[in-house]
Every structure is written in C-alpha cells, then in structure tokens.
PDB file of C-alpha atoms in Angstrom:
ATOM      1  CA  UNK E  10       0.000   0.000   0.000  1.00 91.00           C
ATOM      2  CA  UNK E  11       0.867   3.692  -0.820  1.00 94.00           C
ATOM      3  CA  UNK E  12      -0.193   6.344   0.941  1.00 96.00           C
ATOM      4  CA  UNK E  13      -0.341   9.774  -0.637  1.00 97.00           C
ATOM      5  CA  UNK E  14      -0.666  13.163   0.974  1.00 95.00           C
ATOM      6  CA  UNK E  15      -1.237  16.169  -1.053  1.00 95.00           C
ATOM      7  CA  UNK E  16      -1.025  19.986   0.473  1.00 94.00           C
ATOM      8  CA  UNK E  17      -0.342  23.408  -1.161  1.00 95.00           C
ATOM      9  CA  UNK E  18      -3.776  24.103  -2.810  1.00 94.00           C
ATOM     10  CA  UNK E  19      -5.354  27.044  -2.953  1.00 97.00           C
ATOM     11  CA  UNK E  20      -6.809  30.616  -3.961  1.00 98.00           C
ATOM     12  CA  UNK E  21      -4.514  32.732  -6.397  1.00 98.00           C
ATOM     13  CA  UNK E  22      -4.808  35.575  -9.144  1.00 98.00           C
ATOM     14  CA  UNK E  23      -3.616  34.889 -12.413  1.00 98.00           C
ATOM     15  CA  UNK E  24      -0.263  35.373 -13.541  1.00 98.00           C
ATOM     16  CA  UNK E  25       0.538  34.038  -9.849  1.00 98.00           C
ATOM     17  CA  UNK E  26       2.282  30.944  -8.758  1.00 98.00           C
ATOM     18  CA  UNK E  27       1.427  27.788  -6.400  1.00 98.00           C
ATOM     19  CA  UNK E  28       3.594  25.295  -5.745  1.00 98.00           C
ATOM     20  CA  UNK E  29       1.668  21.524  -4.633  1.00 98.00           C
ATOM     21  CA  UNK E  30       3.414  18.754  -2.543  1.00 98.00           C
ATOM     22  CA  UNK E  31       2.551  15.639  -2.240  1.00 98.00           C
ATOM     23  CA  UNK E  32       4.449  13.093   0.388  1.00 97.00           C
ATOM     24  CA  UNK E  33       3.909   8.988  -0.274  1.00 96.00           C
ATOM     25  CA  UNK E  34       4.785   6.369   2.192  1.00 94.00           C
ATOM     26  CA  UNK E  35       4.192   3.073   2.793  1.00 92.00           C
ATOM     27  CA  UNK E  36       5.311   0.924  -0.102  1.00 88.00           C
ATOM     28  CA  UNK E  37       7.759   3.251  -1.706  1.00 87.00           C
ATOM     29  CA  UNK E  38       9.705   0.563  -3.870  1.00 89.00           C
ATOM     30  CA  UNK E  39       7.000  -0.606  -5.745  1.00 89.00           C
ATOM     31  CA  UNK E  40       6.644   2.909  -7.190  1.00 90.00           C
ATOM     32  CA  UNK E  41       7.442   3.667 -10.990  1.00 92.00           C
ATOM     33  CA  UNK E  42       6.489   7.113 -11.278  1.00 94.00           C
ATOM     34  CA  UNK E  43       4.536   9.450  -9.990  1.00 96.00           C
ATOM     35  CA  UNK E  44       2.573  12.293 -11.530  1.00 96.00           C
ATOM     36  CA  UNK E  45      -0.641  15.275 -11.045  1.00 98.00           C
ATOM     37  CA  UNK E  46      -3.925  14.984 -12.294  1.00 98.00           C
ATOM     38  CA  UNK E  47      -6.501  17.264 -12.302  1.00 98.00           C
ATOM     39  CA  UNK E  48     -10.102  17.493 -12.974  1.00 98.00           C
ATOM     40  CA  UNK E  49     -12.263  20.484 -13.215  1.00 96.00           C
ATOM     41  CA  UNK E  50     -16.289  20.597 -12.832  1.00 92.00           C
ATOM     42  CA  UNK E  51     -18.156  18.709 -15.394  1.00 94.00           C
ATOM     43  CA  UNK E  52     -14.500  17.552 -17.055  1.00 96.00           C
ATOM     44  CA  UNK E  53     -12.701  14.244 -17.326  1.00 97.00           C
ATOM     45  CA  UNK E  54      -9.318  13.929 -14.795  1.00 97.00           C
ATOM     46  CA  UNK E  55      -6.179  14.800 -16.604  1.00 97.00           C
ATOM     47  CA  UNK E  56      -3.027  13.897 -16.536  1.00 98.00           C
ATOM     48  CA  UNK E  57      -0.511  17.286 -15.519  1.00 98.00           C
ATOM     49  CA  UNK E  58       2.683  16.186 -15.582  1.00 98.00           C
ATOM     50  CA  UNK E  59       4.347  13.159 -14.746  1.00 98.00           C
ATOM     51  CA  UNK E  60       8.133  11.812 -12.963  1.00 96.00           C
ATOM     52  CA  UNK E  61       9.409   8.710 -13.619  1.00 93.00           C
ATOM     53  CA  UNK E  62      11.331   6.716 -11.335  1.00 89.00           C
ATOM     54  CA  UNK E  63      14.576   7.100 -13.417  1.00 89.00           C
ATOM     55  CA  UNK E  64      13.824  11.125 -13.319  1.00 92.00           C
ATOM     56  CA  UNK E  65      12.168  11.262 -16.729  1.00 96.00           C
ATOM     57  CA  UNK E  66       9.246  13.958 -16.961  1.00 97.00           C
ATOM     58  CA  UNK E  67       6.224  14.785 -19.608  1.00 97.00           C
ATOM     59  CA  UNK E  68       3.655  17.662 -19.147  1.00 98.00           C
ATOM     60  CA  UNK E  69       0.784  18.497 -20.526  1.00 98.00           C
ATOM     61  CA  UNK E  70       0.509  20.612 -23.668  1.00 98.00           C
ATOM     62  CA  UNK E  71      -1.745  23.191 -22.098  1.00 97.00           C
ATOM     63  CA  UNK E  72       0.922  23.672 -19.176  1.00 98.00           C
ATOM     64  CA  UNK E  73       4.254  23.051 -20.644  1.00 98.00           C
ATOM     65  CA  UNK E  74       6.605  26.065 -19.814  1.00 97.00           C
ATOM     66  CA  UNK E  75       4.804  27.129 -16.718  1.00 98.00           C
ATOM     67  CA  UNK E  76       4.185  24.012 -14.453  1.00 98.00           C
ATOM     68  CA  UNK E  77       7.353  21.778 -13.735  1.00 98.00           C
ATOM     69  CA  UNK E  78       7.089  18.693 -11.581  1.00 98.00           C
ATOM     70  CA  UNK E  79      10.068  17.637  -9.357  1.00 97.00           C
ATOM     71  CA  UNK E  80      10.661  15.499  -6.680  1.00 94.00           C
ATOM     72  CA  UNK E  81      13.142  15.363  -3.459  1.00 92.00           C
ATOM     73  CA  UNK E  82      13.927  11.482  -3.131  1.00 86.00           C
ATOM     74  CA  UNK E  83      15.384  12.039   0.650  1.00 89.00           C
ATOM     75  CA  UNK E  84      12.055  12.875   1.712  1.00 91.00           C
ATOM     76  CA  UNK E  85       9.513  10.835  -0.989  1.00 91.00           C
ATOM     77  CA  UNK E  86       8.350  13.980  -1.932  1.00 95.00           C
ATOM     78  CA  UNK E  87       6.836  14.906  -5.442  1.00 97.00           C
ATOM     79  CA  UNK E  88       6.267  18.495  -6.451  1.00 98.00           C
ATOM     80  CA  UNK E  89       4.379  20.802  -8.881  1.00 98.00           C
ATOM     81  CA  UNK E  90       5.412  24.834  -9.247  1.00 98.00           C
ATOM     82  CA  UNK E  91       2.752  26.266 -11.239  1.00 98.00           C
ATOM     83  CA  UNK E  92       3.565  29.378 -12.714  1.00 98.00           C
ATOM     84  CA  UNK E  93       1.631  32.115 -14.182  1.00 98.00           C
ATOM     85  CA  UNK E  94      -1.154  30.534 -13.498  1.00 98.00           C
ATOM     86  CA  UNK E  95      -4.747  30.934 -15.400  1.00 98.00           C
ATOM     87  CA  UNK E  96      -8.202  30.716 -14.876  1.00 97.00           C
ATOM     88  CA  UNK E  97      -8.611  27.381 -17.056  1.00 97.00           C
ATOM     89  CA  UNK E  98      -6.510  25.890 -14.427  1.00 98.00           C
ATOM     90  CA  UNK E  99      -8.746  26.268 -11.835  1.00 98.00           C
ATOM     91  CA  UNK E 100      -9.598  22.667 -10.635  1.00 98.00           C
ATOM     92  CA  UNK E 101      -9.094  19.629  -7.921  1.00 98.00           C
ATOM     93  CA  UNK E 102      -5.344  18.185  -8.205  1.00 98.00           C
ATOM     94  CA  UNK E 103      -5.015  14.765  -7.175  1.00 98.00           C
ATOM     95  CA  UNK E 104      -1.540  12.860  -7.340  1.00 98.00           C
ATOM     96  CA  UNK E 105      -1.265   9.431  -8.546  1.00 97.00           C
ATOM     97  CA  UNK E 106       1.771   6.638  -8.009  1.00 96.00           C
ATOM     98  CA  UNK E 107       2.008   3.963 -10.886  1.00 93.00           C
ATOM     99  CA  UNK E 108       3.280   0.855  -8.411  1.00 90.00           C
ATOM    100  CA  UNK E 109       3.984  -2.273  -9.526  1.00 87.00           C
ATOM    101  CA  UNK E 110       3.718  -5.336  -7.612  1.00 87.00           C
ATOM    102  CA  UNK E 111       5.001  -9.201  -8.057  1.00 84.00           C
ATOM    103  CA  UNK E 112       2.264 -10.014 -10.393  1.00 86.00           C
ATOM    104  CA  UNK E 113      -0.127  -6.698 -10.437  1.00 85.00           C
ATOM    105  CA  UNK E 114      -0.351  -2.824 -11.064  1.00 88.00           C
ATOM    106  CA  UNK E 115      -2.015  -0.419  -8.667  1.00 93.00           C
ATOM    107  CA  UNK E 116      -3.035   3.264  -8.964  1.00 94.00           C
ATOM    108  CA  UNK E 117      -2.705   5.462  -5.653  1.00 96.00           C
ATOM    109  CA  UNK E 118      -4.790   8.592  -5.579  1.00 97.00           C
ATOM    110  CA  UNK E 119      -4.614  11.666  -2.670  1.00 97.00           C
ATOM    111  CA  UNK E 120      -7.600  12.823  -1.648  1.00 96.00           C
ATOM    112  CA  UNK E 121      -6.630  15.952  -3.865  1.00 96.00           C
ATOM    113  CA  UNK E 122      -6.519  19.608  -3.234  1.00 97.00           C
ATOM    114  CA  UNK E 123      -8.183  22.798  -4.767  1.00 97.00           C
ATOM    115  CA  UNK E 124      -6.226  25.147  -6.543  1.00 98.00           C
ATOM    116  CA  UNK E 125      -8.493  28.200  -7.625  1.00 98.00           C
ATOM    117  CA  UNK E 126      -7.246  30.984 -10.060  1.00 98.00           C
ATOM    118  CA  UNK E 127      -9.369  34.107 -10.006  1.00 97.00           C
ATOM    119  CA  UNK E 128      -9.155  36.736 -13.142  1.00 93.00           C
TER     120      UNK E 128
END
C-alpha cells in the first residue's frame, strides 16, 4: 500500500504561482512514477505532468513552460510549481503513483486539493 498526501492548494490571481506537494509512504519501492492529475467541474481527470522513477518527466501541452514537476527522493516527496497561473486551471489536483507489484499494477490517488485561479 501507498499512501499519498497532497497539500499546497489554494486561492490565487492569475499570472501568480502555487507550488503543490505531495508526500507517499508506505510501499515506496514498488513505485514507478509518480505524476498530477486534475479534474475540473463537469470535465474528465487529466493527466498534468508526470516523474518517472529514473527522473524522466512529460507535461501536458496546455501547461508546458509554466508548471514543472520535481521530486526530493530524501524525503519521498513529489512536487508541482505552477507558474503564471490561469483561470482554465482552476480545478481539484489529485496525485497518482504507478506501483507495480510481483504479479499486479495499482493506482494510488490523494484525496486531492483545490487550486483556484481568479481573473
């Protein structure tokens, strides 16, 4: 089991800047990578950005040269600075962990955290 824990969320004007954290424990090892998802009202979740185990990244087009995703190993740590932010970003951000297992894949989800972006 992975536990994830998500803070950082919350209210910002555009053009301003939020940076989320989200700590996992619990079965770190079996972890491949770890990204942010996000889903507004009445939308599908999508994917953010993304960190692979071996450091490799991929963003989203919509926020690619203003969010980057990062992570501090030491403390199992994952992070997203979101830059000049906009109102279309305005939704719930939820981090995921891809873990693998012996003979199985799992999905880990945080409970999420708002992030609103007034004009």
């Amino acid at each position: 089991q992975v536990q994830l824990v998500e803070s950082g969320g919350g209210l910002v004007q555009a053009g301003g800047s939020l940076r989320l954290s989200c700590a996992a424990s619990g079965s770190i090892f079996s972890i491949n990578a770890m990204g942010w998802y996000r889903q507004a009202p009445g939308k599908q979740r999508e994917l953010v950005a993304a960190i692979t185990s071996g450091g490799s990244t991929n963003y989203a087009d919509s926020v690619k040269g203003r969010f980057t995703i990062s992570r501090d190993n030491a403390k199992n740590t994952v992070y997203l600075q979101m830059n000049s932010l906009k109102p279309e970003d305005t939704a719930v951000y939820y981090c995921n962990a891809e873990s693998s297992y012996s003979d199985y894949d799992v999905d880990y989800w945080g409970q999420g955290t708002q992030v609103t972006v007034s004009s």
